[in-house]
Each structure stands twice: as C-alpha cells, then as structure tokens.
PDB file of C-alpha atoms in Angstrom:
ATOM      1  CA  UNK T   1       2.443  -8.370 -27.985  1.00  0.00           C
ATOM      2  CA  UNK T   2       0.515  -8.858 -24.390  1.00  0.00           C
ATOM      3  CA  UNK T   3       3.618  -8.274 -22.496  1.00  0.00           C
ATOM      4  CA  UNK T   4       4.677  -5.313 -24.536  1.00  0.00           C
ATOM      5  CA  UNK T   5       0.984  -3.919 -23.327  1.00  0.00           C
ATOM      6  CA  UNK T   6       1.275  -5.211 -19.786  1.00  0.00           C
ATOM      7  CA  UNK T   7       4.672  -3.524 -19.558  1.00  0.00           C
ATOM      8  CA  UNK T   8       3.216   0.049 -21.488  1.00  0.00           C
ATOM      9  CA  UNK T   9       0.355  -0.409 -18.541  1.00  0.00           C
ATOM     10  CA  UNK T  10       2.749  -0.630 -16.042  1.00  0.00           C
ATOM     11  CA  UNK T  11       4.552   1.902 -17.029  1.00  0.00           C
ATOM     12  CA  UNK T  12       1.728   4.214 -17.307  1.00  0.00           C
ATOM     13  CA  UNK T  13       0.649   3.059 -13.421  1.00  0.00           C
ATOM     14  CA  UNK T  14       4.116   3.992 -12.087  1.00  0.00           C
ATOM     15  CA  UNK T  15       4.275   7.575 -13.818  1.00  0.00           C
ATOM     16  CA  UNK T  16       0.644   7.759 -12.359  1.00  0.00           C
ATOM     17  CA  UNK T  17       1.709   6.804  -8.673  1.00  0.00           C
ATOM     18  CA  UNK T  18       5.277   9.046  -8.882  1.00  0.00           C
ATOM     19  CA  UNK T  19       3.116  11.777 -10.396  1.00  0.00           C
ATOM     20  CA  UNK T  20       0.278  11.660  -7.488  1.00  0.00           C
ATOM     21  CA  UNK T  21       3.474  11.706  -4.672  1.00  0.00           C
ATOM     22  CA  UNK T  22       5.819  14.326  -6.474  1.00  0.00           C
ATOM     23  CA  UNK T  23       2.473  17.163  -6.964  1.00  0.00           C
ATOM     24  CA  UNK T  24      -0.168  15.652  -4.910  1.00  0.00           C
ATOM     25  CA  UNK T  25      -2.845  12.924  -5.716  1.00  0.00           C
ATOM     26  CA  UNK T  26      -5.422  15.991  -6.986  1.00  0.00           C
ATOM     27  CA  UNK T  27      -3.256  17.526  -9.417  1.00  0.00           C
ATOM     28  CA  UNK T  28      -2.992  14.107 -11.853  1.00  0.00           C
ATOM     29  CA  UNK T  29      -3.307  14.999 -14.886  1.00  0.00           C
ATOM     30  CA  UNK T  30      -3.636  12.322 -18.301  1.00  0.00           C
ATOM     31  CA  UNK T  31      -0.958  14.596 -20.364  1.00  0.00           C
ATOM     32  CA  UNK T  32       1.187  14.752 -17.579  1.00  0.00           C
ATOM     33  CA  UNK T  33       1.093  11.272 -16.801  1.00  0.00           C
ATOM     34  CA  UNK T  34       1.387  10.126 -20.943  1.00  0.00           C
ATOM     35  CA  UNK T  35       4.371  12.517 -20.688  1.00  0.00           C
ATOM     36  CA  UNK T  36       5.787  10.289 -17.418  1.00  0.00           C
ATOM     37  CA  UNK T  37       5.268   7.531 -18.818  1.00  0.00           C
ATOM     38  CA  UNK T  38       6.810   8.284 -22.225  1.00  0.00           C
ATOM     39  CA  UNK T  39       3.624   7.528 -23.807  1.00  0.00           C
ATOM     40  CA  UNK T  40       0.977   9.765 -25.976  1.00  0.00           C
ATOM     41  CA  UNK T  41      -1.763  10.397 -24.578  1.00  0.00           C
ATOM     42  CA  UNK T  42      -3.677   8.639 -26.958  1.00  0.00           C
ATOM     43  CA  UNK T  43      -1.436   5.541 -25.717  1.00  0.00           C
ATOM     44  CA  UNK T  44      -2.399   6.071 -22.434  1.00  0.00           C
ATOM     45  CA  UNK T  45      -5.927   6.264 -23.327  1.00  0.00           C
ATOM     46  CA  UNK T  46      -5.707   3.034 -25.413  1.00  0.00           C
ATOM     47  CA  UNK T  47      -5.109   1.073 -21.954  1.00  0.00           C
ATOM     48  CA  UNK T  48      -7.110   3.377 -19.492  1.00  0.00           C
ATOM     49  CA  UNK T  49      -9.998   5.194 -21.259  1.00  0.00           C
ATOM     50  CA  UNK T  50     -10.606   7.833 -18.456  1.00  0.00           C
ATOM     51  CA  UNK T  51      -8.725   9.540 -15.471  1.00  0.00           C
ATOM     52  CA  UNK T  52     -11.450   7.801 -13.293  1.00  0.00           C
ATOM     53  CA  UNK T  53     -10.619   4.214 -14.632  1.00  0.00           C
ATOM     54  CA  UNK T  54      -6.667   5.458 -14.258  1.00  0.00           C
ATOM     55  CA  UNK T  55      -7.183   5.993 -10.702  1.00  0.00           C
ATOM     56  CA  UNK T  56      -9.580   3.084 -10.585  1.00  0.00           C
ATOM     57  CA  UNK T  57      -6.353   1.106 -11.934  1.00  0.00           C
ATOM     58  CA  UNK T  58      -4.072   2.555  -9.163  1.00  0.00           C
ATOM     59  CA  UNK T  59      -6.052   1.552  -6.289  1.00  0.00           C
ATOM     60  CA  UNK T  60      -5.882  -2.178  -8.036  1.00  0.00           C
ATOM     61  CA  UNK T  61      -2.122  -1.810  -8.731  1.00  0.00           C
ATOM     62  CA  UNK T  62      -1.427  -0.848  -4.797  1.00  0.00           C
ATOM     63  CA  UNK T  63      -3.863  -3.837  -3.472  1.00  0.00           C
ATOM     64  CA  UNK T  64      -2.492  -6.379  -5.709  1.00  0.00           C
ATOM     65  CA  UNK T  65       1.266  -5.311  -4.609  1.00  0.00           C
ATOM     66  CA  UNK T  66       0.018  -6.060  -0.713  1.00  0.00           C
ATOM     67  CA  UNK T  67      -1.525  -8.733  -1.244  1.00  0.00           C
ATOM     68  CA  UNK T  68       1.658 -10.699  -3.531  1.00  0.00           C
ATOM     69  CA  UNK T  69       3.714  -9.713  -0.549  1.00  0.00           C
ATOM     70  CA  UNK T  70       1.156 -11.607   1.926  1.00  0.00           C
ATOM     71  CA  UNK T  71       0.665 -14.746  -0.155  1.00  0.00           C
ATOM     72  CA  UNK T  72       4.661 -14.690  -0.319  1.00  0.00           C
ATOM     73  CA  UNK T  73       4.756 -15.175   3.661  1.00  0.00           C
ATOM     74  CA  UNK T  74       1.431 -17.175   4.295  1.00  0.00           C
ATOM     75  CA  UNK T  75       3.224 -20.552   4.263  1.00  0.00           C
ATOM     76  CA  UNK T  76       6.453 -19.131   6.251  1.00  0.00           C
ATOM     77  CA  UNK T  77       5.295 -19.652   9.895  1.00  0.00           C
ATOM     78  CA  UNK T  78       2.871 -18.362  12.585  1.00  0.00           C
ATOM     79  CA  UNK T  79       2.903 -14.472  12.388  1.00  0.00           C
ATOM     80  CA  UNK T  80       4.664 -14.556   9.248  1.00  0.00           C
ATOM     81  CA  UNK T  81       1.860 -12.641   7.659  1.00  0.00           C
ATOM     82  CA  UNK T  82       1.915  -9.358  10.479  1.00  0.00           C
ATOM     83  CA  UNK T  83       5.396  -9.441  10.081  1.00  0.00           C
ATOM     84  CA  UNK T  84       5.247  -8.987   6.192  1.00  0.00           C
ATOM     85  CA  UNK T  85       2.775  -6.340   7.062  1.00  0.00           C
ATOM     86  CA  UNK T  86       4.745  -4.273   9.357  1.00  0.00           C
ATOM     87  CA  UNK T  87       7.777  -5.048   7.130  1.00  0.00           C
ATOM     88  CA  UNK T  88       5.697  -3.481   4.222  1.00  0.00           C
ATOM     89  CA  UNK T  89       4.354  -0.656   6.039  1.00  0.00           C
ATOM     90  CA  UNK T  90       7.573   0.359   7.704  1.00  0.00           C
ATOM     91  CA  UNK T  91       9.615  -0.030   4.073  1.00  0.00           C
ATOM     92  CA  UNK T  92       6.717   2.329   2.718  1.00  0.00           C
ATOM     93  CA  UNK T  93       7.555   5.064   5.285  1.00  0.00           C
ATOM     94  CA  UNK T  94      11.137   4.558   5.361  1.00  0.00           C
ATOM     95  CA  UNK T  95      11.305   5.432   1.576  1.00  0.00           C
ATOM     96  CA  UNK T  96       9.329   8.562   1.989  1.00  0.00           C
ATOM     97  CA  UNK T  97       7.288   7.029  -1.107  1.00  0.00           C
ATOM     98  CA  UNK T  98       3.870   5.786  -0.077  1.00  0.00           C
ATOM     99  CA  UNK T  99       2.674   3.581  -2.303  1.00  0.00           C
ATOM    100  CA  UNK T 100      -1.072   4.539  -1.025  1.00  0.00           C
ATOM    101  CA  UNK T 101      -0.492   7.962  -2.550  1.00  0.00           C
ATOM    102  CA  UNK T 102      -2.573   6.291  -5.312  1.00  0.00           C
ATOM    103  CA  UNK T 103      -5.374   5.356  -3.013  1.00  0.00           C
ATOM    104  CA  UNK T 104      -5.562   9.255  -2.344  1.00  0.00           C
ATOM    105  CA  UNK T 105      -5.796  10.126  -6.274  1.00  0.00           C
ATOM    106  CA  UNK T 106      -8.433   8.228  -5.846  1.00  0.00           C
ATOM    107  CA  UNK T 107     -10.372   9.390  -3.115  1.00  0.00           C
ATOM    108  CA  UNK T 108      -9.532  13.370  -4.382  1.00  0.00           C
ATOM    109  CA  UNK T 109     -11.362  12.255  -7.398  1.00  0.00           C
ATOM    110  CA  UNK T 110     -14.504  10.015  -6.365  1.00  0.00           C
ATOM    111  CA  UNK T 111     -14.254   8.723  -3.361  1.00  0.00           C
ATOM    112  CA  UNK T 112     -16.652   5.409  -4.479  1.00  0.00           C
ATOM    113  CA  UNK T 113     -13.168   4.520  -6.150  1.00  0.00           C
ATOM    114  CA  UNK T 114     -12.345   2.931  -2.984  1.00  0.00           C
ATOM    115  CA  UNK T 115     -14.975   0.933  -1.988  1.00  0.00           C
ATOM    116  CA  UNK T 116     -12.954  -2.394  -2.667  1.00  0.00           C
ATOM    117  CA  UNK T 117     -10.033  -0.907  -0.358  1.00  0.00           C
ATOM    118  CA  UNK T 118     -12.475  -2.025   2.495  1.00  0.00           C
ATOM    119  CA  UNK T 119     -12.510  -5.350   1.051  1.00  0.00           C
ATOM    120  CA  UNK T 120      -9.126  -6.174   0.255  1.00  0.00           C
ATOM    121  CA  UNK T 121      -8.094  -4.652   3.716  1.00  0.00           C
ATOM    122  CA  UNK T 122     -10.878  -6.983   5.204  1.00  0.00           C
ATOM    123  CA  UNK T 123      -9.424  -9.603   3.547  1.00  0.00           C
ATOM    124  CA  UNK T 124      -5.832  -8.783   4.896  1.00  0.00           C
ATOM    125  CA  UNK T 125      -7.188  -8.242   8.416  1.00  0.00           C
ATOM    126  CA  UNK T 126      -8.700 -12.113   7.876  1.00  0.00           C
ATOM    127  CA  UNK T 127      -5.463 -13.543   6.669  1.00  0.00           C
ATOM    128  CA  UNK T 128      -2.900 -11.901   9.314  1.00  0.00           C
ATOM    129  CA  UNK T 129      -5.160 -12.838  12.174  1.00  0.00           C
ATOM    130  CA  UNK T 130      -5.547 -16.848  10.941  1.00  0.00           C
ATOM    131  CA  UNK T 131      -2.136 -17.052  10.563  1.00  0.00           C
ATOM    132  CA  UNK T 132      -1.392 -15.240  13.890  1.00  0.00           C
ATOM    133  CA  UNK T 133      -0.445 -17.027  17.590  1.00  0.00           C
ATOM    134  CA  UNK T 134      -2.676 -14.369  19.553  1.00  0.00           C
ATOM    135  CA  UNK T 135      -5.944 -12.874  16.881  1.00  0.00           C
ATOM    136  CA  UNK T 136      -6.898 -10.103  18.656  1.00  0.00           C
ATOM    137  CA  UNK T 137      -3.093  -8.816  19.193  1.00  0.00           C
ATOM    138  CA  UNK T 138      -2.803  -9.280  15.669  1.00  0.00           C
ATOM    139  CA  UNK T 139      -5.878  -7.055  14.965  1.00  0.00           C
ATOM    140  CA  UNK T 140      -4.588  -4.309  17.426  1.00  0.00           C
ATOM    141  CA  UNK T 141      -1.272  -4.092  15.455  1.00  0.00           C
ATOM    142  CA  UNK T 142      -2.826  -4.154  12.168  1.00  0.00           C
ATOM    143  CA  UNK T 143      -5.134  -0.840  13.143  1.00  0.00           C
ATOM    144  CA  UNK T 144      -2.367   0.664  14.907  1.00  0.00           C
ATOM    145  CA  UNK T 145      -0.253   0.573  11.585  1.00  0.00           C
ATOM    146  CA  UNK T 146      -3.419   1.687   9.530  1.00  0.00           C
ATOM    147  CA  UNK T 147      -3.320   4.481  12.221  1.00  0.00           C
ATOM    148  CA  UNK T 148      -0.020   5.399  11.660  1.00  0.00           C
ATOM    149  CA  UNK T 149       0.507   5.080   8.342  1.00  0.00           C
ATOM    150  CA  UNK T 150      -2.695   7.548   7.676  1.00  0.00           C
ATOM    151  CA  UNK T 151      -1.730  10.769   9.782  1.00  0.00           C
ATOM    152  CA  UNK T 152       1.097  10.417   7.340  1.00  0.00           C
ATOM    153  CA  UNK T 153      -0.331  10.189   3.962  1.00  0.00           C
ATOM    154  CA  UNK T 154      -2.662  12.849   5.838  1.00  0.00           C
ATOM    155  CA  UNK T 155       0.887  14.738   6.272  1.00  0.00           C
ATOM    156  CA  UNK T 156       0.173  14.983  10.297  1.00  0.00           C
ATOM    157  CA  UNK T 157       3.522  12.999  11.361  1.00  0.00           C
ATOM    158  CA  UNK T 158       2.515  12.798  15.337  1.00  0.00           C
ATOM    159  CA  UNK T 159       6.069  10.872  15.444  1.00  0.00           C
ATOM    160  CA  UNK T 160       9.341  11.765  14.412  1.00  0.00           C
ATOM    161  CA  UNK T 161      11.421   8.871  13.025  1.00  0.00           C
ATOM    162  CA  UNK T 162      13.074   7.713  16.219  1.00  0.00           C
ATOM    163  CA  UNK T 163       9.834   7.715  18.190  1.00  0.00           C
ATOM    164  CA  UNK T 164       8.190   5.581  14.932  1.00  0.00           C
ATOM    165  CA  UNK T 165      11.072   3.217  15.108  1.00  0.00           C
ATOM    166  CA  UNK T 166      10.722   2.828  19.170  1.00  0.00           C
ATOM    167  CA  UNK T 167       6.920   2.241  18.526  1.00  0.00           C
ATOM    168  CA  UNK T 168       7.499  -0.330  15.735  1.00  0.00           C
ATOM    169  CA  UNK T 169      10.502  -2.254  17.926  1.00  0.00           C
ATOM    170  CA  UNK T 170       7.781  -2.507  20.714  1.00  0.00           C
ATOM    171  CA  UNK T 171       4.803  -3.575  18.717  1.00  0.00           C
ATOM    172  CA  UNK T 172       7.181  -5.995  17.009  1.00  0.00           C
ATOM    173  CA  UNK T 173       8.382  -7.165  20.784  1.00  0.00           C
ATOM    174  CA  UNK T 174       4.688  -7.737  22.247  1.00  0.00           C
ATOM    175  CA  UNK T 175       3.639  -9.745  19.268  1.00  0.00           C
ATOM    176  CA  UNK T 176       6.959 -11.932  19.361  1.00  0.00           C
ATOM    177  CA  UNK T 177       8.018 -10.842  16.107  1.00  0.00           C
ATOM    178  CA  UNK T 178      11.720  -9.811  17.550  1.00  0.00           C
ATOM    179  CA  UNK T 179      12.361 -13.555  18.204  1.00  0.00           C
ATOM    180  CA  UNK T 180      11.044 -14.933  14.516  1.00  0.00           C
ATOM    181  CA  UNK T 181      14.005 -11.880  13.152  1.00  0.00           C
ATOM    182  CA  UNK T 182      16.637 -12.865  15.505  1.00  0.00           C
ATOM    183  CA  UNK T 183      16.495 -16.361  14.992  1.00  0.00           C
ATOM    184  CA  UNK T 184      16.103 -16.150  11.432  1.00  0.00           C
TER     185      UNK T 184
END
C-alpha cells in the first residue's frame, strides 16, 4: 500500500513539474495537475492538501533529485562532486526541461516557499568545495552555473548553444575536469 502512495505522489509531482514547464510555473492549477497525473482531484488532495504544500512538495522533489546525484559522486574522486554538478546542470539545459521550473511555481506563488533552496544550495556549495582540489575555483564555477542556468529559467539566454558549450568546455578545462573525462 505505501509504495502504491509513494508512486500516486510521484506521479502527481511529475504532472506538477511538466505542467509548470509546458504553461508556465503561475498558471498550475490542482484540476489540471489531478488531470496530468491521472488522478481526481480529490486524490491529489489526499497526498497534498493545498496548491501551496504542492509547490512546497516540488521544491523538495527538485532538491532531493540534486542532492542523490551528489551523494552518488562524493566517494568517486577529488572534483567528482563539481563535475556531477556541471554534468547535472548542463543535462538540465540540454533537455530544454529544467527541472527548477518547480522552484519557480514556487516563487510565483509565495516566495517564503523557497527559503530552504538557500539551504540545500548552501549545503551543495559546502560539499563541492570539500571535495574539490582548488575551493575557491570550485565556488567560482558553482555561481557561474547558478548564473547561467537562471537568465534561462528567467528566459534571457545571453548564450546561444555553441557559445554555452565553449563556456562549459573551458570552465570544465580550468578546473581539470577534462582530464578526470578523458581518462575515465
């Protein structure tokens, strides 16, 4: 029965996310997502009892999904973490599907929804740089992705996708992270 409702939650979260990319992250509604996500809405209100714990839920969802595919490269080697990061990122935007487009639901909504976005990304920004050869290069990558990656979800591309991919095989190049992929 508990993976039957873990898997009806899930479901619910991905209609949620595809919803908030597809018509924008203000225009979530809970019929259209019970209809998404093949649920009634009374369904959908059995696991999230408001559009503001919904969204609440999202922002979780994306976190949680960053921070598995950290832990997954925290015992793989020095700079295993940034590379995971950029790897992330850079899947993300290649897909034309931001996962994030959750965090904007959010923010569109009540923008105290994502107060523990600071903390998780603290937490990230803590983890990359200890397992990083040079900290502070680490840091610099880390907001220069966070820059990136928000003129887009902003929909204010500054680079087109051969300029992004020259910028990523140089930031990848200063923080030896082109040596860890060809040796690998």
């Amino acid at each position: 029965m508990t993976q039957k409702k873990n898997d009806t939650r899930q479901k619910i979260l991905q209609a949620a996310s595809a919803l908030a990319r597809e018509s924008g992250p203000g225009n979530i509604s809970l019929d259209a997502v019970a209809a998404r996500a093949g649920v009634s809405k009374g369904g959908l209100l059995y696991h999230f009892a408001s559009k503001k714990i919904l969204l609440e839920a999202l922002v979780e969802d994306f976190l949680i999904g960053v921070e598995s595919e950290l832990d997954a490269a925290e015992d793989a080697g020095p700079n295993a973490m940034l590379d995971a990061y950029i790897s992330l990122n850079m899947r993300e935007r290649l897909c034309r599907d931001p996962a994030a487009s959750g965090l904007l639901a959010a923010l569109a909504k009540d923008p105290q929804l994502l107060a523990p976005v600071g903390r998780y990304e603290r937490g990230f920004l803590d983890r990359i740089r200890a397992n990083a050869t040079d900290p502070e290069l680490a840091s610099i990558a880390f907001f220069a992705l966070h820059g990136l990656r928000s003129l887009e979800l902003l929909n204010c591309r500054v680079l087109d996708d051969e300029e992004t991919a020259r910028f990523i095989t140089a930031l990848r190049h200063r923080l030896g992270l082109d040596e860890d992929v060809n040796a690998s």
